[in-house]
């Protein structure tokens, strides 16, 4: 990461890296895993998830063309 920051600064720029994460928790790890399975595998909207990943990948220009599912 420091290489990218240095490179950006050499061009008069400063960068920040942001990300998000989903946290699943429960009273126990087993409870959390059960809830994860429920909302991903039983209730998951795979079309929406694929659209989101495709949109973010294209807009951020971080994924090579071969990574696209289309």
PDB file of N, CA and C in Angstrom:
ATOM      1  N   UNK A   1       0.816  -1.188   0.000  1.00  0.00           N
ATOM      2  CA  UNK A   1       0.000   0.000   0.000  1.00  0.00           C
ATOM      3  C   UNK A   1       0.862   1.254   0.000  1.00  0.00           C
ATOM      4  N   UNK A   2       1.961   1.203   0.684  1.00  0.00           N
ATOM      5  CA  UNK A   2       2.823   2.381   0.737  1.00  0.00           C
ATOM      6  C   UNK A   2       3.339   2.783  -0.639  1.00  0.00           C
ATOM      7  N   UNK A   3       3.544   1.797  -1.534  1.00  0.00           N
ATOM      8  CA  UNK A   3       3.989   2.120  -2.886  1.00  0.00           C
ATOM      9  C   UNK A   3       2.960   2.989  -3.598  1.00  0.00           C
ATOM     10  N   UNK A   4       1.684   2.664  -3.429  1.00  0.00           N
ATOM     11  CA  UNK A   4       0.635   3.439  -4.081  1.00  0.00           C
ATOM     12  C   UNK A   4       0.536   4.840  -3.500  1.00  0.00           C
ATOM     13  N   UNK A   5       0.661   4.938  -2.206  1.00  0.00           N
ATOM     14  CA  UNK A   5       0.629   6.272  -1.578  1.00  0.00           C
ATOM     15  C   UNK A   5       1.804   7.118  -2.049  1.00  0.00           C
ATOM     16  N   UNK A   6       2.976   6.502  -2.110  1.00  0.00           N
ATOM     17  CA  UNK A   6       4.169   7.227  -2.571  1.00  0.00           C
ATOM     18  C   UNK A   6       3.999   7.661  -4.016  1.00  0.00           C
ATOM     19  N   UNK A   7       3.523   6.764  -4.854  1.00  0.00           N
ATOM     20  CA  UNK A   7       3.316   7.094  -6.259  1.00  0.00           C
ATOM     21  C   UNK A   7       2.313   8.243  -6.413  1.00  0.00           C
ATOM     22  N   UNK A   8       1.239   8.178  -5.664  1.00  0.00           N
ATOM     23  CA  UNK A   8       0.244   9.252  -5.729  1.00  0.00           C
ATOM     24  C   UNK A   8       0.839  10.584  -5.285  1.00  0.00           C
ATOM     25  N   UNK A   9       1.604  10.570  -4.231  1.00  0.00           N
ATOM     26  CA  UNK A   9       2.214  11.817  -3.729  1.00  0.00           C
ATOM     27  C   UNK A   9       3.215  12.388  -4.722  1.00  0.00           C
ATOM     28  N   UNK A  10       3.910  11.508  -5.466  1.00  0.00           N
ATOM     29  CA  UNK A  10       4.833  11.977  -6.492  1.00  0.00           C
ATOM     30  C   UNK A  10       4.100  12.739  -7.594  1.00  0.00           C
ATOM     31  N   UNK A  11       2.816  12.502  -7.713  1.00  0.00           N
ATOM     32  CA  UNK A  11       1.995  13.180  -8.721  1.00  0.00           C
ATOM     33  C   UNK A  11       1.073  14.225  -8.086  1.00  0.00           C
ATOM     34  N   UNK A  12       1.430  14.629  -6.869  1.00  0.00           N
ATOM     35  CA  UNK A  12       0.668  15.668  -6.187  1.00  0.00           C
ATOM     36  C   UNK A  12      -0.698  15.235  -5.696  1.00  0.00           C
ATOM     37  N   UNK A  13      -0.875  13.947  -5.496  1.00  0.00           N
ATOM     38  CA  UNK A  13      -2.165  13.418  -5.052  1.00  0.00           C
ATOM     39  C   UNK A  13      -2.003  12.680  -3.736  1.00  0.00           C
ATOM     40  N   UNK A  14      -3.093  12.516  -3.043  1.00  0.00           N
ATOM     41  CA  UNK A  14      -3.120  11.714  -1.829  1.00  0.00           C
ATOM     42  C   UNK A  14      -4.282  10.744  -1.973  1.00  0.00           C
ATOM     43  N   UNK A  15      -4.109   9.519  -1.556  1.00  0.00           N
ATOM     44  CA  UNK A  15      -5.182   8.543  -1.705  1.00  0.00           C
ATOM     45  C   UNK A  15      -5.627   8.023  -0.347  1.00  0.00           C
ATOM     46  N   UNK A  16      -6.856   7.550  -0.340  1.00  0.00           N
ATOM     47  CA  UNK A  16      -7.419   6.862   0.812  1.00  0.00           C
ATOM     48  C   UNK A  16      -8.015   5.560   0.307  1.00  0.00           C
ATOM     49  N   UNK A  17      -7.992   4.560   1.115  1.00  0.00           N
ATOM     50  CA  UNK A  17      -8.593   3.286   0.760  1.00  0.00           C
ATOM     51  C   UNK A  17      -9.730   3.033   1.734  1.00  0.00           C
ATOM     52  N   UNK A  18     -10.904   2.800   1.183  1.00  0.00           N
ATOM     53  CA  UNK A  18     -12.093   2.542   1.984  1.00  0.00           C
ATOM     54  C   UNK A  18     -12.651   1.189   1.577  1.00  0.00           C
ATOM     55  N   UNK A  19     -13.274   0.524   2.496  1.00  0.00           N
ATOM     56  CA  UNK A  19     -13.921  -0.748   2.205  1.00  0.00           C
ATOM     57  C   UNK A  19     -15.108  -0.908   3.145  1.00  0.00           C
ATOM     58  N   UNK A  20     -15.909  -1.886   2.865  1.00  0.00           N
ATOM     59  CA  UNK A  20     -16.983  -2.204   3.797  1.00  0.00           C
ATOM     60  C   UNK A  20     -16.946  -3.692   4.084  1.00  0.00           C
ATOM     61  N   UNK A  21     -17.580  -4.080   5.133  1.00  0.00           N
ATOM     62  CA  UNK A  21     -17.612  -5.485   5.512  1.00  0.00           C
ATOM     63  C   UNK A  21     -18.947  -5.769   6.187  1.00  0.00           C
ATOM     64  N   UNK A  22     -19.397  -6.955   6.012  1.00  0.00           N
ATOM     65  CA  UNK A  22     -20.616  -7.389   6.684  1.00  0.00           C
ATOM     66  C   UNK A  22     -20.211  -8.271   7.851  1.00  0.00           C
ATOM     67  N   UNK A  23     -20.760  -7.981   8.989  1.00  0.00           N
ATOM     68  CA  UNK A  23     -20.439  -8.754  10.187  1.00  0.00           C
ATOM     69  C   UNK A  23     -21.692  -9.504  10.608  1.00  0.00           C
ATOM     70  N   UNK A  24     -21.542 -10.778  10.802  1.00  0.00           N
ATOM     71  CA  UNK A  24     -22.646 -11.610  11.270  1.00  0.00           C
ATOM     72  C   UNK A  24     -22.272 -12.087  12.658  1.00  0.00           C
ATOM     73  N   UNK A  25     -23.141 -11.835  13.597  1.00  0.00           N
ATOM     74  CA  UNK A  25     -22.841 -12.283  14.949  1.00  0.00           C
ATOM     75  C   UNK A  25     -24.053 -12.938  15.567  1.00  0.00           C
ATOM     76  N   UNK A  26     -23.801 -13.742  16.525  1.00  0.00           N
ATOM     77  CA  UNK A  26     -24.847 -14.424  17.265  1.00  0.00           C
ATOM     78  C   UNK A  26     -24.355 -14.683  18.669  1.00  0.00           C
ATOM     79  N   UNK A  27     -25.183 -15.318  19.443  1.00  0.00           N
ATOM     80  CA  UNK A  27     -24.775 -15.654  20.813  1.00  0.00           C
ATOM     81  C   UNK A  27     -23.575 -16.597  20.789  1.00  0.00           C
ATOM     82  N   UNK A  28     -23.521 -17.462  19.775  1.00  0.00           N
ATOM     83  CA  UNK A  28     -22.396 -18.372  19.598  1.00  0.00           C
ATOM     84  C   UNK A  28     -21.961 -18.322  18.137  1.00  0.00           C
ATOM     85  N   UNK A  29     -20.816 -18.883  17.838  1.00  0.00           N
ATOM     86  CA  UNK A  29     -20.387 -18.951  16.440  1.00  0.00           C
ATOM     87  C   UNK A  29     -21.369 -19.786  15.632  1.00  0.00           C
ATOM     88  N   UNK A  30     -21.894 -20.843  16.230  1.00  0.00           N
ATOM     89  CA  UNK A  30     -22.872 -21.687  15.530  1.00  0.00           C
ATOM     90  C   UNK A  30     -24.124 -20.892  15.182  1.00  0.00           C
ATOM     91  N   UNK A  31     -24.598 -20.029  16.103  1.00  0.00           N
ATOM     92  CA  UNK A  31     -25.757 -19.174  15.826  1.00  0.00           C
ATOM     93  C   UNK A  31     -25.461 -18.223  14.667  1.00  0.00           C
ATOM     94  N   UNK A  32     -24.281 -17.640  14.673  1.00  0.00           N
ATOM     95  CA  UNK A  32     -23.908 -16.717  13.602  1.00  0.00           C
ATOM     96  C   UNK A  32     -23.835 -17.459  12.270  1.00  0.00           C
ATOM     97  N   UNK A  33     -23.259 -18.622  12.248  1.00  0.00           N
ATOM     98  CA  UNK A  33     -23.163 -19.403  11.003  1.00  0.00           C
ATOM     99  C   UNK A  33     -24.555 -19.811  10.509  1.00  0.00           C
ATOM    100  N   UNK A  34     -25.450 -20.144  11.415  1.00  0.00           N
ATOM    101  CA  UNK A  34     -26.813 -20.510  11.032  1.00  0.00           C
ATOM    102  C   UNK A  34     -27.529 -19.317  10.414  1.00  0.00           C
ATOM    103  N   UNK A  35     -27.381 -18.143  11.003  1.00  0.00           N
ATOM    104  CA  UNK A  35     -28.011 -16.949  10.456  1.00  0.00           C
ATOM    105  C   UNK A  35     -27.407 -16.590   9.100  1.00  0.00           C
ATOM    106  N   UNK A  36     -26.090 -16.700   8.978  1.00  0.00           N
ATOM    107  CA  UNK A  36     -25.419 -16.450   7.696  1.00  0.00           C
ATOM    108  C   UNK A  36     -25.986 -17.372   6.619  1.00  0.00           C
ATOM    109  N   UNK A  37     -26.080 -18.651   6.932  1.00  0.00           N
ATOM    110  CA  UNK A  37     -26.629 -19.608   5.973  1.00  0.00           C
ATOM    111  C   UNK A  37     -28.053 -19.222   5.581  1.00  0.00           C
ATOM    112  N   UNK A  38     -28.832 -18.792   6.553  1.00  0.00           N
ATOM    113  CA  UNK A  38     -30.218 -18.386   6.286  1.00  0.00           C
ATOM    114  C   UNK A  38     -30.272 -17.194   5.332  1.00  0.00           C
ATOM    115  N   UNK A  39     -29.546 -16.136   5.626  1.00  0.00           N
ATOM    116  CA  UNK A  39     -29.707 -14.951   4.785  1.00  0.00           C
ATOM    117  C   UNK A  39     -28.945 -15.031   3.474  1.00  0.00           C
ATOM    118  N   UNK A  40     -27.937 -15.893   3.379  1.00  0.00           N
ATOM    119  CA  UNK A  40     -27.228 -16.031   2.110  1.00  0.00           C
ATOM    120  C   UNK A  40     -27.879 -17.104   1.241  1.00  0.00           C
ATOM    121  N   UNK A  41     -28.031 -18.308   1.786  1.00  0.00           N
ATOM    122  CA  UNK A  41     -28.460 -19.435   0.965  1.00  0.00           C
ATOM    123  C   UNK A  41     -29.972 -19.589   0.873  1.00  0.00           C
ATOM    124  N   UNK A  42     -30.689 -19.248   1.925  1.00  0.00           N
ATOM    125  CA  UNK A  42     -32.149 -19.387   1.878  1.00  0.00           C
ATOM    126  C   UNK A  42     -32.840 -18.132   1.351  1.00  0.00           C
ATOM    127  N   UNK A  43     -32.310 -16.963   1.674  1.00  0.00           N
ATOM    128  CA  UNK A  43     -32.975 -15.708   1.317  1.00  0.00           C
ATOM    129  C   UNK A  43     -32.177 -14.847   0.342  1.00  0.00           C
ATOM    130  N   UNK A  44     -31.002 -15.316  -0.062  1.00  0.00           N
ATOM    131  CA  UNK A  44     -30.107 -14.513  -0.888  1.00  0.00           C
ATOM    132  C   UNK A  44     -30.695 -14.131  -2.236  1.00  0.00           C
ATOM    133  N   UNK A  45     -30.456 -12.909  -2.636  1.00  0.00           N
ATOM    134  CA  UNK A  45     -30.877 -12.402  -3.941  1.00  0.00           C
ATOM    135  C   UNK A  45     -29.637 -12.423  -4.836  1.00  0.00           C
ATOM    136  N   UNK A  46     -29.414 -13.549  -5.497  1.00  0.00           N
ATOM    137  CA  UNK A  46     -28.190 -13.741  -6.267  1.00  0.00           C
ATOM    138  C   UNK A  46     -28.120 -12.844  -7.487  1.00  0.00           C
ATOM    139  N   UNK A  47     -29.255 -12.516  -8.086  1.00  0.00           N
ATOM    140  CA  UNK A  47     -29.249 -11.603  -9.235  1.00  0.00           C
ATOM    141  C   UNK A  47     -28.778 -10.224  -8.780  1.00  0.00           C
ATOM    142  N   UNK A  48     -29.305  -9.751  -7.663  1.00  0.00           N
ATOM    143  CA  UNK A  48     -28.887  -8.446  -7.143  1.00  0.00           C
ATOM    144  C   UNK A  48     -27.415  -8.457  -6.746  1.00  0.00           C
ATOM    145  N   UNK A  49     -26.971  -9.532  -6.127  1.00  0.00           N
ATOM    146  CA  UNK A  49     -25.563  -9.619  -5.724  1.00  0.00           C
ATOM    147  C   UNK A  49     -24.653  -9.609  -6.947  1.00  0.00           C
ATOM    148  N   UNK A  50     -25.017 -10.351  -7.982  1.00  0.00           N
ATOM    149  CA  UNK A  50     -24.218 -10.368  -9.205  1.00  0.00           C
ATOM    150  C   UNK A  50     -24.201  -8.987  -9.855  1.00  0.00           C
ATOM    151  N   UNK A  51     -25.359  -8.325  -9.883  1.00  0.00           N
ATOM    152  CA  UNK A  51     -25.425  -6.971 -10.452  1.00  0.00           C
ATOM    153  C   UNK A  51     -24.540  -6.004  -9.676  1.00  0.00           C
ATOM    154  N   UNK A  52     -24.564  -6.096  -8.362  1.00  0.00           N
ATOM    155  CA  UNK A  52     -23.750  -5.208  -7.538  1.00  0.00           C
ATOM    156  C   UNK A  52     -22.259  -5.426  -7.781  1.00  0.00           C
ATOM    157  N   UNK A  53     -21.845  -6.685  -7.788  1.00  0.00           N
ATOM    158  CA  UNK A  53     -20.431  -6.988  -8.009  1.00  0.00           C
ATOM    159  C   UNK A  53     -20.006  -6.536  -9.404  1.00  0.00           C
ATOM    160  N   UNK A  54     -20.856  -6.774 -10.391  1.00  0.00           N
ATOM    161  CA  UNK A  54     -20.538  -6.359 -11.759  1.00  0.00           C
ATOM    162  C   UNK A  54     -20.420  -4.845 -11.837  1.00  0.00           C
ATOM    163  N   UNK A  55     -21.390  -4.139 -11.262  1.00  0.00           N
ATOM    164  CA  UNK A  55     -21.376  -2.680 -11.303  1.00  0.00           C
ATOM    165  C   UNK A  55     -20.148  -2.122 -10.590  1.00  0.00           C
ATOM    166  N   UNK A  56     -19.855  -2.609  -9.420  1.00  0.00           N
ATOM    167  CA  UNK A  56     -18.703  -2.103  -8.676  1.00  0.00           C
ATOM    168  C   UNK A  56     -17.402  -2.438  -9.383  1.00  0.00           C
ATOM    169  N   UNK A  57     -17.323  -3.604  -9.949  1.00  0.00           N
ATOM    170  CA  UNK A  57     -16.121  -4.001 -10.660  1.00  0.00           C
ATOM    171  C   UNK A  57     -15.874  -3.137 -11.880  1.00  0.00           C
ATOM    172  N   UNK A  58     -16.930  -2.862 -12.634  1.00  0.00           N
ATOM    173  CA  UNK A  58     -16.784  -2.040 -13.838  1.00  0.00           C
ATOM    174  C   UNK A  58     -16.513  -0.592 -13.462  1.00  0.00           C
ATOM    175  N   UNK A  59     -17.288  -0.062 -12.536  1.00  0.00           N
ATOM    176  CA  UNK A  59     -17.134   1.353 -12.183  1.00  0.00           C
ATOM    177  C   UNK A  59     -15.821   1.654 -11.494  1.00  0.00           C
ATOM    178  N   UNK A  60     -15.324   0.717 -10.710  1.00  0.00           N
ATOM    179  CA  UNK A  60     -14.077   0.976 -10.005  1.00  0.00           C
ATOM    180  C   UNK A  60     -12.861   0.688 -10.876  1.00  0.00           C
ATOM    181  N   UNK A  61     -13.088   0.012 -11.994  1.00  0.00           N
ATOM    182  CA  UNK A  61     -12.028  -0.356 -12.929  1.00  0.00           C
ATOM    183  C   UNK A  61     -10.910  -1.134 -12.236  1.00  0.00           C
ATOM    184  N   UNK A  62     -11.289  -1.995 -11.286  1.00  0.00           N
ATOM    185  CA  UNK A  62     -10.296  -2.792 -10.576  1.00  0.00           C
ATOM    186  C   UNK A  62     -10.284  -4.240 -11.025  1.00  0.00           C
ATOM    187  N   UNK A  63     -11.342  -4.685 -11.703  1.00  0.00           N
ATOM    188  CA  UNK A  63     -11.394  -6.068 -12.149  1.00  0.00           C
ATOM    189  C   UNK A  63     -11.033  -6.149 -13.624  1.00  0.00           C
ATOM    190  N   UNK A  64     -10.220  -7.105 -13.997  1.00  0.00           N
ATOM    191  CA  UNK A  64      -9.927  -7.270 -15.419  1.00  0.00           C
ATOM    192  C   UNK A  64     -11.178  -7.729 -16.163  1.00  0.00           C
ATOM    193  N   UNK A  65     -11.291  -7.498 -17.468  1.00  0.00           N
ATOM    194  CA  UNK A  65     -12.484  -7.870 -18.226  1.00  0.00           C
ATOM    195  C   UNK A  65     -12.870  -9.343 -18.070  1.00  0.00           C
ATOM    196  N   UNK A  66     -11.908 -10.231 -17.939  1.00  0.00           N
ATOM    197  CA  UNK A  66     -12.200 -11.659 -17.809  1.00  0.00           C
ATOM    198  C   UNK A  66     -12.935 -11.978 -16.518  1.00  0.00           C
ATOM    199  N   UNK A  67     -12.944 -11.076 -15.544  1.00  0.00           N
ATOM    200  CA  UNK A  67     -13.620 -11.319 -14.266  1.00  0.00           C
ATOM    201  C   UNK A  67     -15.113 -11.103 -14.363  1.00  0.00           C
ATOM    202  N   UNK A  68     -15.565 -10.441 -15.388  1.00  0.00           N
ATOM    203  CA  UNK A  68     -16.983 -10.142 -15.534  1.00  0.00           C
ATOM    204  C   UNK A  68     -17.758 -11.422 -15.797  1.00  0.00           C
ATOM    205  N   UNK A  69     -18.951 -11.515 -15.213  1.00  0.00           N
ATOM    206  CA  UNK A  69     -19.777 -12.709 -15.402  1.00  0.00           C
ATOM    207  C   UNK A  69     -20.633 -12.598 -16.650  1.00  0.00           C
ATOM    208  N   UNK A  70     -20.598 -11.466 -17.331  1.00  0.00           N
ATOM    209  CA  UNK A  70     -21.450 -11.278 -18.526  1.00  0.00           C
ATOM    210  C   UNK A  70     -20.785 -11.796 -19.756  1.00  0.00           C
TER     211      UNK A  70
END
